[in-house]
Coordinates of C-alpha atoms and ligand atoms in Angstrom, one line a residue:
X8 CA -0.2 -0.1 -0.2
X9 CA 2.9 2.2 -0.6
X10 CA 1.6 3.8 -3.8
X11 CA -0.9 6.3 -4.7
X12 CA -3.0 7.4 -7.6
X13 CA -5.8 9.5 -7.2
X14 CA -9.0 7.8 -9.6
X15 CA -6.1 4.8 -10.3
X16 CA -5.0 6.3 -13.1
X17 CA -2.5 4.2 -14.2
X18 CA -2.8 1.2 -11.9
X19 CA -3.2 -1.9 -13.3
X20 CA -5.3 -4.0 -11.6
X21 CA -6.6 -7.0 -13.0
X22 CA -5.7 -8.9 -16.1
X23 CA -7.7 -9.6 -19.0
X24 CA -7.2 -11.4 -22.4
X25 CA -10.5 -9.9 -23.7
X26 CA -9.7 -6.2 -24.8
X27 CA -6.7 -4.7 -25.5
X28 CA -6.7 -0.7 -26.1
X29 CA -3.1 1.0 -27.3
X30 CA -4.3 4.3 -26.1
X31 CA -1.4 6.1 -27.9
X32 CA -1.9 4.4 -31.0
X33 CA -5.7 4.1 -30.9
X34 CA -5.9 0.6 -30.6
X35 CA -8.9 -1.6 -29.5
X36 CA -8.7 -5.2 -30.3
X37 CA -11.1 -8.0 -28.7
X38 CA -9.3 -11.2 -28.4
X39 CA -6.9 -9.8 -30.9
X40 CA -9.3 -9.0 -33.6
X41 CA -8.7 -4.7 -34.6
X42 CA -12.3 -3.5 -33.5
X43 CA -12.5 -2.1 -37.3
X44 CA -12.6 -5.8 -38.4
X45 CA -15.2 -6.6 -36.3
X46 CA -17.3 -3.9 -36.6
X47 CA -17.4 -4.7 -40.5
X48 CA -17.3 -8.8 -40.4
X49 CA -18.9 -9.7 -37.5
X50 CA -22.1 -9.5 -35.5
X51 CA -22.9 -8.4 -32.0
X52 CA -24.0 -11.8 -31.3
X53 CA -21.1 -13.6 -32.8
X54 CA -18.8 -10.9 -30.3
X55 CA -20.5 -12.2 -27.4
X56 CA -19.3 -15.2 -28.5
X57 CA -15.6 -14.0 -29.0
X58 CA -15.4 -12.8 -25.6
X59 CA -17.4 -15.5 -23.5
X60 CA -15.4 -18.0 -25.5
X61 CA -12.4 -16.9 -26.2
X62 CA -12.2 -17.1 -29.8
X63 CA -14.6 -17.1 -33.3
X64 CA -17.4 -19.7 -33.1
X65 CA -18.1 -22.4 -36.0
X66 CA -20.9 -21.8 -38.0
X67 CA -22.9 -24.5 -35.9
X68 CA -21.5 -23.3 -32.9
X69 CA -23.1 -19.3 -33.6
X70 CA -26.0 -20.9 -35.2
X71 CA -26.6 -22.5 -31.5
X72 CA -25.8 -19.1 -29.5
X73 CA -27.9 -17.2 -31.7
X74 CA -30.8 -19.6 -31.2
X75 CA -30.3 -19.6 -27.5
X76 CA -30.3 -15.4 -27.4
X77 CA -33.5 -15.6 -29.3
X78 CA -35.2 -18.3 -27.3
X79 CA -34.7 -15.9 -24.3
X80 CA -36.3 -12.7 -25.7
X81 CA -39.6 -13.3 -24.2
X82 CA -39.2 -12.2 -20.1
X83 CA -41.0 -13.8 -17.6
X84 CA -44.3 -12.2 -16.6
X85 CA -42.8 -11.1 -13.1
X86 CA -40.4 -9.2 -14.9
X87 CA -42.9 -8.1 -17.9
X88 CA -45.3 -7.5 -14.7
X89 CA -42.6 -4.8 -13.0
X90 CA -41.7 -3.3 -15.9
X91 CA -45.2 -2.2 -16.8
X92 CA -45.7 -1.2 -12.8
X93 CA -42.5 1.6 -13.6
X94 CA -43.2 5.0 -13.6
X95 CA -43.3 6.3 -16.7
X96 CA -41.6 9.2 -15.8
X97 CA -38.6 7.4 -14.7
X98 CA -35.6 7.5 -16.6
X99 CA -34.6 4.6 -18.7
X100 CA -31.2 3.9 -16.9
X101 CA -32.8 4.0 -13.4
X102 CA -35.7 1.7 -15.1
X103 CA -32.8 -1.1 -16.5
X104 CA -31.3 -1.0 -13.5
X105 CA -33.7 -1.7 -10.8
X106 CA -34.6 -4.3 -13.5
X107 CA -31.4 -6.0 -13.8
X108 CA -31.5 -6.3 -9.9
X109 CA -34.9 -7.5 -9.6
X110 CA -34.1 -10.4 -11.6
X111 CA -32.3 -12.0 -8.7
X112 CA -35.6 -11.8 -7.1
X113 CA -37.1 -14.5 -9.2
X114 CA -34.1 -17.0 -9.9
X115 CA -34.6 -19.8 -8.0
X116 CA -30.2 -19.7 -7.5
X117 CA -29.7 -16.0 -7.8
X118 CA -26.4 -16.1 -5.8
X119 CA -24.7 -19.2 -8.3
X120 CA -21.7 -17.8 -9.4
X121 CA -19.8 -20.9 -10.6
X122 CA -19.2 -20.5 -14.5
X123 CA -21.6 -22.1 -16.1
X124 CA -24.7 -20.4 -13.7
X125 CA -22.9 -16.8 -14.8
X126 CA -23.0 -17.7 -18.3
X127 CA -26.5 -18.7 -18.1
X128 CA -28.0 -15.4 -16.2
X129 CA -25.8 -13.6 -18.6
X130 CA -27.5 -14.8 -21.4
X131 CA -31.3 -14.1 -20.0
X132 CA -29.9 -10.5 -19.4
X133 CA -28.6 -10.1 -22.8
X134 CA -31.5 -11.1 -24.7
X135 CA -34.0 -9.2 -22.3
X136 CA -32.4 -6.1 -21.8
X137 CA -33.5 -4.8 -25.1
X138 CA -37.0 -6.7 -24.8
X139 CA -37.4 -4.2 -21.2
X140 CA -36.4 -1.6 -22.6
X141 CA -39.0 -1.5 -25.6
X142 CA -41.8 -2.7 -22.9
X143 CA -41.1 0.6 -21.0
X144 CA -40.8 2.6 -24.1
X145 CA -44.3 1.9 -24.8
X146 CA -45.9 1.8 -21.4
X147 CA -44.6 5.1 -20.8
X148 CA -46.2 6.0 -24.2
X149 CA -49.1 4.4 -23.6
X150 CA -49.1 2.3 -26.9
X151 CA -49.6 -1.7 -26.7
X152 CA -46.1 -4.0 -26.1
X153 CA -44.8 -5.6 -29.2
X154 CA -43.7 -9.2 -28.5
X155 CA -40.2 -10.0 -29.7
X156 CA -39.6 -11.9 -32.7
X157 CA -37.6 -14.9 -32.4
X158 CA -36.7 -14.9 -36.3
X159 CA -35.0 -11.7 -35.7
X160 CA -31.3 -10.7 -34.6
X161 CA -30.9 -9.0 -31.0
X162 CA -30.8 -5.6 -33.2
X163 CA -33.5 -6.2 -35.5
X164 CA -35.6 -7.5 -33.1
X165 CA -35.0 -4.5 -30.5
X166 CA -36.1 -2.1 -33.5
X167 CA -38.6 -4.0 -34.3
X168 CA -40.0 -4.1 -30.7
X169 CA -39.6 -0.6 -30.5
X170 CA -41.3 0.5 -33.7
X171 CA -43.8 -2.1 -34.7
X172 CA -42.0 -2.6 -37.7
X173 CA -39.5 -4.3 -39.2
X174 CA -36.1 -1.9 -39.4
X175 CA -34.2 -1.4 -43.0
X176 CA -31.3 -3.9 -43.2
X177 CA -29.2 -0.9 -43.2
X178 CA -30.7 0.2 -39.8
X179 CA -30.4 -3.0 -38.1
X180 CA -27.3 -3.2 -39.1
X181 CA -25.8 0.1 -37.9
X182 CA -27.4 -1.1 -34.6
X183 CA -25.7 -3.9 -34.8
X184 CA -22.5 -2.4 -35.8
X185 CA -22.9 0.3 -32.6
X186 CA -23.2 -2.9 -29.7
X187 CA -19.9 -4.2 -31.6
X188 CA -18.4 -1.2 -30.6
X189 CA -19.6 -0.7 -27.5
X190 CA -19.4 -5.0 -26.2
X191 CA -15.9 -4.2 -24.7
X192 CA -13.4 -1.8 -23.3
X193 CA -10.7 -2.8 -20.6
X194 CA -11.3 -1.9 -17.0
X195 CA -13.3 0.9 -17.6
X196 CA -15.7 2.3 -14.7
X197 CA -18.5 0.2 -15.0
X198 CA -16.2 -3.0 -15.9
X199 CA -14.2 -1.9 -12.9
X200 CA -17.3 -2.0 -10.7
X201 CA -19.2 -5.3 -12.1
X202 CA -15.6 -6.9 -11.2
X203 CA -15.2 -5.1 -7.7
X204 CA -18.5 -6.5 -6.8
X205 CA -18.3 -10.4 -8.1
X206 CA -14.7 -9.9 -6.2
X207 CA -16.8 -10.4 -3.2
X208 CA -18.1 -13.5 -4.6
X209 CA -21.7 -11.5 -4.5
X210 CA -24.2 -12.4 -7.6
X211 CA -24.9 -11.3 -11.2
X212 CA -27.3 -9.4 -10.5
X213 CA -25.3 -7.0 -8.0
X214 CA -22.5 -7.0 -9.8
X215 CA -24.4 -5.7 -13.2
X216 CA -26.8 -3.4 -11.4
X217 CA -23.3 -1.6 -10.3
X218 CA -22.1 -1.6 -13.7
X219 CA -24.9 0.2 -15.3
X220 CA -25.4 2.7 -12.1
X221 CA -21.3 3.2 -13.3
X222 CA -22.3 3.8 -16.9
X223 CA -24.9 6.0 -16.5
X224 CA -22.3 8.9 -15.2
X225 CA -22.0 12.2 -17.9
X226 CA -18.2 11.4 -17.6
X227 CA -18.5 7.9 -18.5
X228 CA -21.6 6.5 -20.9
X229 CA -24.0 9.1 -20.1
X230 CA -21.9 11.4 -22.3
X231 CA -23.5 10.5 -25.5
X232 CA -27.1 11.6 -24.2
X233 CA -25.4 15.0 -23.2
X234 CA -23.6 15.2 -26.5
X235 CA -26.8 15.1 -28.6
X236 CA -28.4 17.8 -26.0
X237 CA -25.5 20.0 -26.9
X238 CA -26.1 19.7 -30.3
X239 CA -29.7 21.0 -29.6
X240 CA -28.6 23.3 -28.1
X241 CA -26.6 24.8 -31.1
X242 CA -29.0 26.2 -33.6
X243 CA -26.7 26.3 -36.8
X244 CA -23.8 24.6 -38.4
X245 CA -22.2 28.1 -38.3
X246 CA -23.0 28.8 -34.8
X247 CA -21.0 25.5 -33.3
X248 CA -17.8 27.5 -33.5
X249 CA -18.8 29.7 -31.1
X250 CA -21.0 27.7 -28.7
X251 CA -17.8 25.6 -28.0
X252 CA -15.8 28.5 -27.5
X253 CA -17.8 30.1 -25.3
X254 CA -17.9 26.8 -23.0
X255 CA -14.0 26.6 -23.4
X256 CA -13.6 29.7 -22.2
X257 CA -15.7 28.5 -19.3
X258 CA -13.4 25.6 -18.8
X259 CA -16.6 23.2 -19.1
X260 CA -15.8 20.3 -20.7
X261 CA -16.7 19.4 -24.3
X262 CA -19.4 16.1 -24.0
X263 CA -18.0 13.3 -26.4
X264 CA -14.1 14.5 -26.0
X265 CA -11.5 13.1 -24.0
X266 CA -10.7 10.0 -22.4
X267 CA -8.8 8.6 -19.6
X268 CA -7.1 5.8 -21.8
X269 CA -6.9 7.8 -25.3
X270 CA -4.9 10.3 -26.4
X271 CA -5.1 10.0 -29.8
X272 CA -8.3 9.0 -32.3
X273 CA -10.5 7.0 -30.2
X274 CA -10.7 4.1 -33.3
X275 CA -14.4 3.4 -32.1
X276 CA -15.0 6.9 -32.7
X277 CA -13.4 6.9 -36.3
X278 CA -15.7 3.8 -37.0
X279 CA -18.8 6.0 -36.4
X280 CA -18.0 8.8 -37.9
X281 CA -18.5 7.0 -41.3
X282 CA -21.5 5.7 -40.0
X283 CA -23.1 8.7 -38.4
X284 CA -22.1 10.4 -41.9
X285 CA -23.7 7.8 -43.9
X286 CA -26.6 7.5 -41.7
X287 CA -27.3 11.7 -41.5
X288 CA -27.4 11.6 -45.1
X289 CA -29.6 9.4 -45.8
X290 CA -32.6 10.5 -43.0
X291 CA -32.5 14.1 -43.8
X292 CA -30.3 14.7 -40.8
X293 CA -27.2 15.9 -42.4
X294 CA -27.1 19.5 -40.0
X295 CA -26.5 17.4 -37.2
X296 CA -23.7 15.5 -38.4
X297 CA -22.4 19.1 -40.0
X298 CA -22.6 20.4 -36.8
X299 CA -20.8 17.7 -35.0
X300 CA -17.7 17.9 -37.4
X301 CA -17.6 21.4 -36.6
X302 CA -17.5 20.9 -33.4
X303 CA -14.6 18.3 -34.1
X304 CA -12.9 20.5 -36.2
X305 CA -13.1 23.5 -33.2
X306 CA -11.5 20.8 -30.5
X307 CA -9.0 19.6 -33.1
X308 CA -7.6 23.1 -33.0
X309 CA -8.1 23.9 -29.4
X310 CA -7.5 20.4 -27.7
X311 CA -5.4 18.1 -29.8
X312 CA -2.4 18.8 -28.6
X313 CA -3.4 17.9 -25.2
X314 CA -4.6 14.4 -26.2
X315 CA -8.5 15.2 -26.7
X316 CA -10.1 13.8 -29.1
X317 CA -13.7 12.5 -30.0
X318 CA -14.7 9.3 -27.8
X319 CA -17.1 6.6 -28.7
X320 CA -19.7 8.6 -27.3
X321 CA -19.7 12.0 -29.7
X322 CA -20.8 10.4 -32.8
X323 CA -22.9 7.6 -31.6
X324 CA -25.1 10.3 -30.5
X325 CA -25.6 11.5 -34.6
X326 CA -25.6 7.6 -35.1
X327 CA -28.5 6.8 -32.7
X328 CA -30.7 9.7 -33.6
X329 CA -30.6 8.5 -37.0
X330 CA -31.4 5.1 -35.7
X331 CA -34.5 6.8 -34.4
X332 CA -33.9 6.1 -30.5
X333 CA -35.4 8.7 -28.5
X334 CA -32.8 10.6 -26.4
X335 CA -32.9 8.8 -23.1
X336 CA -32.7 5.4 -24.8
X337 CA -28.9 6.1 -25.6
X338 CA -27.2 5.4 -22.7
X339 CA -29.3 2.2 -22.4
X340 CA -28.6 1.0 -25.7
X341 CA -24.6 1.2 -24.1
X342 CA -25.6 -1.0 -21.6
X343 CA -27.3 -3.6 -24.0
X344 CA -23.9 -3.6 -25.5
X345 CA -21.6 -3.9 -22.8
X346 CA -23.6 -6.4 -21.0
X347 CA -21.5 -8.9 -23.5
X348 CA -18.7 -7.6 -21.7
X349 CA -19.1 -7.1 -18.3
X350 CA -20.7 -10.7 -18.4
X351 CA -17.2 -11.5 -20.4
X352 CA -15.3 -10.1 -17.6
X353 CA -17.4 -11.8 -14.8
X354 CA -16.5 -15.2 -16.3
X355 CA -12.4 -13.9 -16.2
X356 CA -12.7 -12.5 -12.7
X357 CA -14.6 -15.5 -11.1
X358 CA -11.7 -17.9 -13.0
X359 CA -9.2 -16.3 -10.9
X360 CA -10.8 -14.1 -8.4
X361 CA -9.0 -11.7 -6.2
X362 CA -11.0 -9.6 -4.3
X363 CA -10.4 -6.1 -4.9
X364 CA -10.0 -3.9 -1.8
X365 CA -7.6 -1.1 -2.4
X366 CA -5.9 0.9 0.3
X367 CA -6.6 4.8 0.5
X368 CA -4.8 7.6 2.1
X369 CA -5.8 8.8 5.3
X370 CA -5.8 12.4 5.5
X371 CA -7.7 13.2 8.5
X372 CA -6.5 13.8 12.5
X373 CA -5.7 11.3 15.0
X374 CA -6.3 11.1 18.9
X375 CA -9.3 13.6 18.7
X376 CA -10.5 13.7 22.0
X377 CA -14.6 12.9 21.9
X378 CA -16.4 15.9 22.8
X379 CA -19.5 14.9 24.8
X380 CA -22.7 16.9 23.7
X381 CA -22.9 19.8 26.1
X382 CA -19.6 20.8 25.3
X383 CA -20.4 21.3 21.7
Ligands
ACO544 N1 -13.4 18.9 -22.9 C1 -12.4 20.2 -22.9 N2 -11.6 19.9 -22.0 C2 -11.5 18.5 -21.5 C3 -12.1 17.6 -21.9 C4 -13.4 17.6 -22.7 N3 -13.8 16.9 -23.0 N4 -11.7 16.6 -21.9 C5 -10.4 16.6 -20.8 N5 -10.4 17.9 -20.9 C6 -8.9 18.6 -20.4 C7 -9.4 18.5 -19.2 O1 -10.1 20.3 -18.7 C8 -7.9 19.3 -18.1 O2 -7.2 20.4 -18.4 P1 -6.2 20.9 -17.7 O3 -5.4 20.1 -17.8 O4 -6.1 22.1 -18.2 O5 -6.7 21.0 -16.4 C9 -7.3 17.8 -19.2 O6 -8.0 18.1 -20.2 C10 -7.5 16.7 -18.4 O7 -8.9 16.1 -18.3 P2 -9.3 15.4 -17.1 O8 -10.6 15.2 -16.6 O9 -8.4 15.0 -15.9 O10 -8.6 14.0 -17.8 P3 -9.2 12.4 -17.8 O11 -8.5 11.4 -18.1 O12 -9.6 12.3 -16.0 O13 -10.6 12.3 -18.2 C11 -12.9 12.2 -19.3 C12 -11.4 11.5 -19.0 C13 -13.1 11.6 -18.0 C14 -13.3 11.3 -20.4 C15 -12.9 13.6 -19.5 O14 -12.0 13.6 -20.7 C16 -14.1 14.3 -19.6 O15 -14.9 14.0 -18.9 N6 -15.0 14.3 -21.1 C17 -16.2 14.2 -21.0 C18 -17.2 13.2 -21.0 C19 -17.1 12.1 -21.5 O16 -17.2 12.3 -22.9 N7 -17.1 10.9 -21.3 C20 -17.1 9.9 -22.5 C21 -15.2 9.1 -21.8 S1 -15.5 7.6 -22.8 C22 -16.9 6.6 -22.2 O17 -16.6 6.6 -20.8 C23 -17.4 6.0 -22.9

């Protein structure tokens, strides 16, 4: 307990084989495969298989994995009822955190943490998180829920349940790519939270609800909603520069920029930038992309020298908007993708567990006399 690093910056606290990040060169790999290759050629389901098994599946294995996920799309009646009892005014991130926790109430063996049990529970959460979000969206709008369609992939099925019609292949592919890009990312704050909780030999529901709570913070996954709100405050493309300069002059941080690990361009942002541009063009949202590009140009001039570039959240905001997602479902989409990575980390942690228990630098007084109430 001799070294101290505020925010654990630079501290290596676990080993992983799942994702590799080179923050200087802007590299991200899952099991050694560059993220761009997975985004171009894989699917979300295949990427989760890769992370959970340490290798790509054969055709038969992937078919079986897909079938197993689809078989679990429908939530139990208890979970479905709970979604319908959530206050419609609640934020979806609070709803999803509450529901992830509630799964433990209806699981006959909620505390089982042997690896097959963790995989089994993780599969259910992976398959049903989109259903819960879609049901909640209908519940708060007062529209009829759309039951899952097991003939569809996870991304297609989510958009189908949300909108009541099959998405176009372009939209389904765009969402699927977003999920792949968001699946894992080293020992980020939410993954660390999940690993820390499971290291006490607690349960998957406690670990993942802690992770959801961590992810919603504006310094972490909540930034994608912050980006969209900021874009909404900028009336025209030409006013973007003054808006950003004003924020920087007030020493405010620009959501969607900067990263604890990347000091060069986040490779996920490079991919999302191209996707956002294409979708914005296709959906009549060109202004949104142009505003984003203008913000990036200002930030490049002002902050690139300090290693501050767009992160994954910056262009995912435009992408999600063009896919037609409501603003407060942006961060929940991050949850849907990251459940794959969090679960992989739980399996990895439990396979070679050691309780997380860092030290703390005490800065308070010593030997203080207890003052009786009458003397205070
Ligand atoms: N806009 C303007 N300046 C910034 C930004 C930003 N987005 N990010 C960092 N800086 C500046 C800081 O003001 C600071 O400047 P200073 O040295 O003059 O004081 C310097 O860069 C270092 O900033 P820190 O906050 O110490 O860097 P850290 O490594 O802790 O930050 C973080 C990483 C928290 C992500 C930060 O960049 C930030 O708050 N970004 C905005 C929120 C965001 O987009 N979060 C999503 C991250 S990706 C993810 O979690 C999925």
